[in-house]
Short mmCIF file of C-alpha atoms and ligand atoms in Angstrom, two decimals:
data_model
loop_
_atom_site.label_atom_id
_atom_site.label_comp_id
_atom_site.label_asym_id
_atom_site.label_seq_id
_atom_site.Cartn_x
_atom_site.Cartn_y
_atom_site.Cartn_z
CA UNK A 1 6.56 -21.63 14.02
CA UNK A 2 7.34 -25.40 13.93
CA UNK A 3 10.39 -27.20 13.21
CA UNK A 4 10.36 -30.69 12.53
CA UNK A 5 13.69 -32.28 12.78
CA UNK A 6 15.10 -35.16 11.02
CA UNK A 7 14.79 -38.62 12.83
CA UNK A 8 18.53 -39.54 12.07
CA UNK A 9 19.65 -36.49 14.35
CA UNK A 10 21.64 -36.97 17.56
CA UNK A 11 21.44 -34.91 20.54
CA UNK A 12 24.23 -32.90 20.24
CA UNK A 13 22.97 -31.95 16.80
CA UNK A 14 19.59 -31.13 18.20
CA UNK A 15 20.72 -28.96 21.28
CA UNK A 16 22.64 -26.92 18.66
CA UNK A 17 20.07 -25.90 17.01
CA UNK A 18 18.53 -25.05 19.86
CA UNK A 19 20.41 -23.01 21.82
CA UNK A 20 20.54 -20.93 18.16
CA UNK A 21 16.81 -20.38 18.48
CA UNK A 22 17.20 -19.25 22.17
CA UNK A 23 19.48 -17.02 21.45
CA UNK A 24 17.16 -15.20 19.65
CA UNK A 25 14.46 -14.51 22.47
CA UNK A 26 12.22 -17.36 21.71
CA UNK A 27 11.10 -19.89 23.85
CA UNK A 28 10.90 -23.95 22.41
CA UNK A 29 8.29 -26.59 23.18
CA UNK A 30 9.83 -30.12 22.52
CA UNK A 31 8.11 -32.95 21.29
CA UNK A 32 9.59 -36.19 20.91
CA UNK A 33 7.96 -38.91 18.80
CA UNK A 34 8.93 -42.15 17.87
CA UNK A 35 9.68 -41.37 14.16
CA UNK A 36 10.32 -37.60 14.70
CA UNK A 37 11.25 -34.36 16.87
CA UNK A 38 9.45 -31.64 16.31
CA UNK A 39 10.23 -27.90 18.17
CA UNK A 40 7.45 -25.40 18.79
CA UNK A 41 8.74 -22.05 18.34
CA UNK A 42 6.87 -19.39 20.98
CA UNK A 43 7.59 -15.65 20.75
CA UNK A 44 8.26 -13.56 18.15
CA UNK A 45 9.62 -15.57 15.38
CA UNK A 46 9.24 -12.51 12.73
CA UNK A 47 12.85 -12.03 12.51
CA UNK A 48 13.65 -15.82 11.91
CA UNK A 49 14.36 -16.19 7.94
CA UNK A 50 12.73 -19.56 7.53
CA UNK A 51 14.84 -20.71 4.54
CA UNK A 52 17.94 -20.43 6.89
CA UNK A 53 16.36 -22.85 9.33
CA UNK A 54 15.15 -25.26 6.41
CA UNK A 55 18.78 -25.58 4.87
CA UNK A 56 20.05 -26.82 7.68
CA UNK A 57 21.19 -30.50 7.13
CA UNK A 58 19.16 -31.77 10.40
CA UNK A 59 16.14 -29.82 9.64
CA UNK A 60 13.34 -31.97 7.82
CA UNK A 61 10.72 -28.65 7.44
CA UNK A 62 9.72 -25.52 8.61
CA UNK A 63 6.07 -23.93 9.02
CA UNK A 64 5.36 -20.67 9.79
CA UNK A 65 2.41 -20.79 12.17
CA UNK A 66 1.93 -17.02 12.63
CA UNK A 67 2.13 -14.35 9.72
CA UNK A 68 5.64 -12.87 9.39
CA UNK A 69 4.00 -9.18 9.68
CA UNK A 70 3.26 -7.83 13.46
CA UNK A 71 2.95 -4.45 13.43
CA UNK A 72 0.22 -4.53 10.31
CA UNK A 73 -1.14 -7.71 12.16
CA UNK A 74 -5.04 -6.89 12.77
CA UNK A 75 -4.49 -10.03 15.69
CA UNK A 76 -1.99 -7.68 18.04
CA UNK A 77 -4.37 -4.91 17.12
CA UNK A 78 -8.28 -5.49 16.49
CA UNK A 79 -9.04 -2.08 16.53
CA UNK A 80 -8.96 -0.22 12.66
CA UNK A 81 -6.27 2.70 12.60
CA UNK A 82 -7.57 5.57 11.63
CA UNK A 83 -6.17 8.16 9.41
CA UNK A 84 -7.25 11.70 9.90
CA UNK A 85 -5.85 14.56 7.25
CA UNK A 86 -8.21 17.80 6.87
CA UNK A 87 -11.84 16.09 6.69
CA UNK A 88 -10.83 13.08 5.36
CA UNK A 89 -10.56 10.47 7.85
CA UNK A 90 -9.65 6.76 6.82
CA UNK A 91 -10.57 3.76 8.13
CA UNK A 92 -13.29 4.96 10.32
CA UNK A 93 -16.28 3.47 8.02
CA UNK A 94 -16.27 6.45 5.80
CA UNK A 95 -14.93 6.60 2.04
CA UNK A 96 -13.06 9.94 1.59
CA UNK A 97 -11.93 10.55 -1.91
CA UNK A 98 -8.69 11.52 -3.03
CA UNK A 99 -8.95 13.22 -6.84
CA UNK A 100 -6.57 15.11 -9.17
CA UNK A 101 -4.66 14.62 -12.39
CA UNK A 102 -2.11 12.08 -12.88
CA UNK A 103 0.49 14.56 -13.41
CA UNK A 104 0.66 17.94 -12.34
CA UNK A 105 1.35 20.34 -15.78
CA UNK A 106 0.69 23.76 -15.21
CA UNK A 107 -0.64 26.14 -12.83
CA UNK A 108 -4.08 27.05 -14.11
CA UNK A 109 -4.88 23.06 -14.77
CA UNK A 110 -3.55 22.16 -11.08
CA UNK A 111 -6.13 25.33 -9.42
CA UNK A 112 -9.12 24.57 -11.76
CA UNK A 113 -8.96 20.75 -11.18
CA UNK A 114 -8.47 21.16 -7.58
CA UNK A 115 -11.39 23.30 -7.28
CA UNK A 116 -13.88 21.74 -9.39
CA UNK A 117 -13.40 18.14 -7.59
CA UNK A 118 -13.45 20.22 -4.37
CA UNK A 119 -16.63 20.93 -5.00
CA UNK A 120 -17.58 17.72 -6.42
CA UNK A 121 -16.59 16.56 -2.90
CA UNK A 122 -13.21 15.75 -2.82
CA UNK A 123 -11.37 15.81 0.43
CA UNK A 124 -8.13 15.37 -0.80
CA UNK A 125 -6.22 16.66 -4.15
CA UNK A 126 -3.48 14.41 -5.48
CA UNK A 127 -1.59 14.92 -8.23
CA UNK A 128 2.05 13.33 -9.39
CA UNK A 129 5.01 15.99 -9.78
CA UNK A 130 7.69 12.90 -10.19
CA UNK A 131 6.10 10.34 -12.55
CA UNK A 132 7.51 6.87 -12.69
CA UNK A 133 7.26 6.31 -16.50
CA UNK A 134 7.56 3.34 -18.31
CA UNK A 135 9.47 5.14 -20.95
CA UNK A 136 12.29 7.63 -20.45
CA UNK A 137 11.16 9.11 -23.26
CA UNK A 138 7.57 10.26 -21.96
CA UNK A 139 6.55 12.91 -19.67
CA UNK A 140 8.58 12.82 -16.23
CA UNK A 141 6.67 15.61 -14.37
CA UNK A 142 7.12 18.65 -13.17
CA UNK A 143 9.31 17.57 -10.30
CA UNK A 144 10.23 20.35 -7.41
CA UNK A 145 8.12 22.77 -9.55
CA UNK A 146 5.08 20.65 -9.78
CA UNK A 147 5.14 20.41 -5.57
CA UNK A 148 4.85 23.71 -5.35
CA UNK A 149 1.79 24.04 -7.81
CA UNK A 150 0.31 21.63 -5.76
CA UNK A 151 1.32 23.22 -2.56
CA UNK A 152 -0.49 27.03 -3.80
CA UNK A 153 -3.42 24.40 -5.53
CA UNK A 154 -3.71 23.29 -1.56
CA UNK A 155 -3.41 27.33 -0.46
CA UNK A 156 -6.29 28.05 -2.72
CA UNK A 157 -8.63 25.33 -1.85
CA UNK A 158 -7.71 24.32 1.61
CA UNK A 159 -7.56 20.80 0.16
CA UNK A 160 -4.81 19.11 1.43
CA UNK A 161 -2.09 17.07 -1.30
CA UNK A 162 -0.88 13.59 -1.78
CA UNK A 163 1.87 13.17 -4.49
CA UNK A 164 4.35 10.49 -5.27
CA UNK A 165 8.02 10.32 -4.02
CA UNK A 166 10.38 8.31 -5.75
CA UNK A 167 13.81 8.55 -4.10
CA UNK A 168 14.56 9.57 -0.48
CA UNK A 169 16.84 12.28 -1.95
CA UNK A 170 13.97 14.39 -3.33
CA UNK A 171 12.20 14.21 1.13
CA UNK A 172 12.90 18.11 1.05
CA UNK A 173 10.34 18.84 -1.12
CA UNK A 174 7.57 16.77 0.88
CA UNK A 175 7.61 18.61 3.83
CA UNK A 176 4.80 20.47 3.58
CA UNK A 177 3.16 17.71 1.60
CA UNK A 178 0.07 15.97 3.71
CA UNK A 179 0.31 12.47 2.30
CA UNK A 180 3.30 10.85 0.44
CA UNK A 181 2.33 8.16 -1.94
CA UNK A 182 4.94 5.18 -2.62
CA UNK A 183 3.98 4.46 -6.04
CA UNK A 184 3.24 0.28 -7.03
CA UNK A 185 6.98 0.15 -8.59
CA UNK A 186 8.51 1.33 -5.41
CA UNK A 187 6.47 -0.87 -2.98
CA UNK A 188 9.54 -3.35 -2.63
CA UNK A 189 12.31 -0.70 -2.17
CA UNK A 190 12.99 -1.80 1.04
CA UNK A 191 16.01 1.33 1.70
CA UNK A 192 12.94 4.16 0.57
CA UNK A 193 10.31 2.04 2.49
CA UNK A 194 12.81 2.29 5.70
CA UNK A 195 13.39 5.50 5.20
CA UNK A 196 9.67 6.66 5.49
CA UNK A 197 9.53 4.83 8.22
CA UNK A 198 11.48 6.96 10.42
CA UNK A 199 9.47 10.14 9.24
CA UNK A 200 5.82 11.31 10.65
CA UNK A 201 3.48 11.58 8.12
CA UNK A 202 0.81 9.28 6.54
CA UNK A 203 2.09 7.36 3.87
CA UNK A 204 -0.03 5.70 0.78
CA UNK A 205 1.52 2.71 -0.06
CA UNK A 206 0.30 1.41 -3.59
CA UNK A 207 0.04 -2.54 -4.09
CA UNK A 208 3.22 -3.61 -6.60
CA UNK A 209 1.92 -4.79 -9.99
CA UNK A 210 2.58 -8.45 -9.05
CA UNK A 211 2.81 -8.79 -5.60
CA UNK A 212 0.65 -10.82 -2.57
CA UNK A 213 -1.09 -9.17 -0.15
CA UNK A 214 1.57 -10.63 2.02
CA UNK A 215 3.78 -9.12 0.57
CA UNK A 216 2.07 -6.17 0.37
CA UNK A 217 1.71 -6.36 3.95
CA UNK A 218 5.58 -6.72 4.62
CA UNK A 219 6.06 -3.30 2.77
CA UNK A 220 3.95 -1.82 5.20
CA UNK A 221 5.86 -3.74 8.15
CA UNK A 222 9.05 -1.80 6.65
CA UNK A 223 7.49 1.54 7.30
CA UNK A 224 5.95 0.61 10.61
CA UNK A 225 8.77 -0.66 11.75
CA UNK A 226 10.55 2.40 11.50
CA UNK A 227 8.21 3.77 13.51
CA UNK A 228 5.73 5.38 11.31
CA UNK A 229 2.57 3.96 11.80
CA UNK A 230 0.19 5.67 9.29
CA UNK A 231 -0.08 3.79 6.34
CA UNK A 232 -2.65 3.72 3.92
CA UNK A 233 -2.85 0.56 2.05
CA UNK A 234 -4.29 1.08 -1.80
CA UNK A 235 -5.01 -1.93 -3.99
CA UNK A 236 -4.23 -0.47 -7.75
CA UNK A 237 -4.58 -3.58 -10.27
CA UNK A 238 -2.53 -6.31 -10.57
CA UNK A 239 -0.70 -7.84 -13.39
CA UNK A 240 -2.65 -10.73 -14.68
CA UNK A 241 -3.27 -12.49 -18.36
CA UNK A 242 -6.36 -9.84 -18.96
CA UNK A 243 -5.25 -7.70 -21.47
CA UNK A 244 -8.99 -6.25 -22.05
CA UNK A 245 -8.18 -3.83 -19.18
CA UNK A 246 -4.63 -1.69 -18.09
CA UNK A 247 -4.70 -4.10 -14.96
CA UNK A 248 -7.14 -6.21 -13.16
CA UNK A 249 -8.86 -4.93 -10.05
CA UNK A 250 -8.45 -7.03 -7.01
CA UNK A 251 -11.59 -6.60 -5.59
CA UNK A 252 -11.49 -9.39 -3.11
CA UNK A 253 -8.10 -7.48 -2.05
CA UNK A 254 -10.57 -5.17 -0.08
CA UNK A 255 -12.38 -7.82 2.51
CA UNK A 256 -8.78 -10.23 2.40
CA UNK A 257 -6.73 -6.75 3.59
CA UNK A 258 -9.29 -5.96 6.17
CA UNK A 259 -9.27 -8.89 7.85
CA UNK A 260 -5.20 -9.72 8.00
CA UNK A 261 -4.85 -6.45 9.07
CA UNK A 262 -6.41 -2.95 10.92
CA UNK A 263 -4.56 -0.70 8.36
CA UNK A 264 -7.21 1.35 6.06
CA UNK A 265 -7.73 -0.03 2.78
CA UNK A 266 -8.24 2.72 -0.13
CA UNK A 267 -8.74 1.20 -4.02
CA UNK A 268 -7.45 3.66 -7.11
CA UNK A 269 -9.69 2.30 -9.62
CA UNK A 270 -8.07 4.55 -12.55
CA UNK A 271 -5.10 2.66 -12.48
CA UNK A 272 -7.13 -0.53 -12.10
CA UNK A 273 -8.52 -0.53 -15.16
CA UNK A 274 -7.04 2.34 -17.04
CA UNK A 275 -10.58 3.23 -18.85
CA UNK A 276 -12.60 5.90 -17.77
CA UNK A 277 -15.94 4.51 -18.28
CA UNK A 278 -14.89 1.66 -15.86
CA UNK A 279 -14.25 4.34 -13.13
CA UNK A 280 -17.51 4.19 -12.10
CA UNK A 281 -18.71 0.98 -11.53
CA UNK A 282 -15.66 0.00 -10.09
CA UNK A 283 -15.95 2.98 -7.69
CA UNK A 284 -19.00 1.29 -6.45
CA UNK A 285 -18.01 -1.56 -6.48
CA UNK A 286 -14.98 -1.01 -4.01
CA UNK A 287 -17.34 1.23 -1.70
CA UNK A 288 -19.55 -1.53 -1.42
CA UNK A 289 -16.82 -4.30 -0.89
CA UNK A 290 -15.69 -1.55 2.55
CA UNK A 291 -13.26 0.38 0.88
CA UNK A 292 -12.15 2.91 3.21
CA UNK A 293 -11.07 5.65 0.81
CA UNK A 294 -10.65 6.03 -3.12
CA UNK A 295 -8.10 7.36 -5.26
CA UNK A 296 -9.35 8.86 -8.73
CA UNK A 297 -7.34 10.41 -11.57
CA UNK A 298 -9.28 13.78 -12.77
CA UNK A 299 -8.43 15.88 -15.57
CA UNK A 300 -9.61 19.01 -16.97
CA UNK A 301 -8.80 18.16 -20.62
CA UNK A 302 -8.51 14.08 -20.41
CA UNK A 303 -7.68 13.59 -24.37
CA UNK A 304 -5.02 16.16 -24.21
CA UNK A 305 -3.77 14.30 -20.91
CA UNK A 306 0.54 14.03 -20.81
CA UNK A 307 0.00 11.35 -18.90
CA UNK A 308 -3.11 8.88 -18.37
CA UNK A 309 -5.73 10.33 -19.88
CA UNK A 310 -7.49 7.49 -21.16
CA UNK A 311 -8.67 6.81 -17.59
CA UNK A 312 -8.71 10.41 -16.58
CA UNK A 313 -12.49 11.63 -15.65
CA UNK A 314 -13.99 15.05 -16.46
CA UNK A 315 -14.72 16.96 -13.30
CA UNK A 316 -18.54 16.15 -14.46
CA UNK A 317 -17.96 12.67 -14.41
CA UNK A 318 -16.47 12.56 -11.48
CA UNK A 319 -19.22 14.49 -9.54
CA UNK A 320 -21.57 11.79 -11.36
CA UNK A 321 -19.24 8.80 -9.30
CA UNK A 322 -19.18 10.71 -6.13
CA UNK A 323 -22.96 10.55 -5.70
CA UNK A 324 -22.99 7.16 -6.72
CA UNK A 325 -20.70 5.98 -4.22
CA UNK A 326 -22.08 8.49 -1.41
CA UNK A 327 -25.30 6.47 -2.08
CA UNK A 328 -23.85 2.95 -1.69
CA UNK A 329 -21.18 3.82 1.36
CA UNK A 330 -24.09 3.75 4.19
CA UNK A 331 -24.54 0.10 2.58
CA UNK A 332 -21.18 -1.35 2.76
CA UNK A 333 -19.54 -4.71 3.62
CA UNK A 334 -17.91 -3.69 7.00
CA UNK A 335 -16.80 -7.48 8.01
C1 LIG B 8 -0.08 7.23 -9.75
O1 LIG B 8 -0.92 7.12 -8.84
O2 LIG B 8 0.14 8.29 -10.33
C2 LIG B 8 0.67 6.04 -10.18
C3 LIG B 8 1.76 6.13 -10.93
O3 LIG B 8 0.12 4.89 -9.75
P1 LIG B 8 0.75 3.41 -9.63
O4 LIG B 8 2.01 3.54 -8.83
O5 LIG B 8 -0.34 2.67 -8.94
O6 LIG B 8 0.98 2.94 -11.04
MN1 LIG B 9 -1.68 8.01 -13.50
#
């Protein structure tokens, strides 16, 4: 980080300032021009909130040299992480899929779904059992019940579950739960985010519906910082003037996330688009762009859905998208 300090500044100004930044652990190169001062910041300057430094009456700017996130940081750790649950391993140049129905509404639908995109080649079931709605009014899920659906769906098929949590309060429930997914309206609630962090199980953090990548990033930093080091980054759509489509799919999220940082990348293209027909060429699309992993709604009865089943795929068109992304993964854009 660099501070450039105002040329009207006298000494005793200047080694205030700077015994401030010491204090914090980090080390300062000094360069005096004739016009101005500027102070080179080495060491880690994450926990310095820029917009403190750059209200400061003597302070003329502020740049951030380094990205604010370490832990995600791909340059204090070149190696990809790697994810392994049941067969599915992410991140290690393979594209497990994770499949199931938005929401989980009975026990017969939760079994039959799980099995059919087990054998379509699934390696993960998900399924939602707390929905975030956009209207009170529409179906909330199956809460506590719906977890344990999914839990004898997973004693069935061996296929191990990755559902939603929305409050820290309902963490009792997901303890036998393989994955926890913090759904895109959650990714900036920082007290849930630190929570997770202090548990040990792989999270899947969904991108927020208008948020950077660095701030996607700095969601993750939350959860790593807590200690919890498996997160699973999924790029879902973003909010943009396209109405055509539910949301429009970041592709170039995939390649950006992959070099900023060694987390896996997974892409739900469901949500993405929030058309079933667009499913599939945006399956391939993401495989082909390195995707390490993909996320796809699946429903037994998709017009008959409670919740997302315009974008919902039969299990037959989903086996149809798993061979055509099995066919393009060998080929992918690895960086
Ligand atoms: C979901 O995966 O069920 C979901 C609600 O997704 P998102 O948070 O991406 O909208
Ligand atoms: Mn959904």
């Amino acid at each position: 980080m660099v501070v450039v300090v105002k040329n009207s500044t006298n000494e005793q100004e200047l080694n205030k300032l700077m015994t401030r930044i010491k204090d914090m652990g980090i080390e300062i190169h000094v360069s005096r021009g004739s016009m101005q001062t500027v102070l080179g910041l080495v060491g880690d300057t994450s926990r310095i909130d820029i917009e403190t430094i750059e209200a400061l009456e003597i302070v003329e700017a502020v740049k951030r040299i380094q990205e604010p996130y370490k832990n995600a940081n791909r340059k204090f750790h070149p190696d990809n992480t790697v994810i392994t649950v049941g067969d599915a391993s992410f991140g290690d140049g393979s594209c497990p899929i994770i499949a199931g129905p938005c929401s989980v509404e009975s026990e017969e639908q939760i079994i039959y779904v799980a099995e059919k995109v087990k054998a379509a080649g699934a390696k993960l079931l998900r399924g939602g059992a707390f929905k975030p709605r956009t209207s009170p009014y529409a179906f909330q899920g199956m809460r506590g019940e719906g977890i344990k659906l999914l839990l004898e769906a997973k004693q069935v098929t061996g296929l191990p579950i990755v559902t939603e949590l929305m409050d820290i309060s309902q963490l009792p429930l997901f303890e036998e739960v393989d994955i926890i997914q913090i759904g895109a309206r959650n990714m900036q609630n920082f007290e849930l985010l630190k929570e997770i962090g202090k548990i040990d199980k792989p999270i899947l953090l969904k991108r927020g519906l208008a948020n950077t990548l660095q701030e996607f990033l700095m969601s993750a930093e939350y959860i790593m910082a807590g200690g919890n080091e498996k997160v699973i980054l999924c790029e879902r759509g973003i909010r943009t003037f396209e109405t055509a489509t539910r949301n429009t799919l970041d592709i170039s999220a995939i390649p950006m996330l992959k070099n900023m940082t060694h987390l896996p990348v997974i892409v739900d293209p469901s949500h993405a688009c929030g058309i079933a027909r667009m499913v599939k060429p945006m399956s391939m699309a993401a495989a082909a762009c390195g995707a390490d992993g993909l996320m796809i709604e699946v429903h037994n009865d998709p017009p008959h859905a409670k919740c997302d089943g315009p974008q919902s795929l039969t299990p037959e068109a989903f086996e149809d998208v798993v061979k055509s992304v099995n066919t393009i993964v060998p080929f992918a854009f690895k960086g």
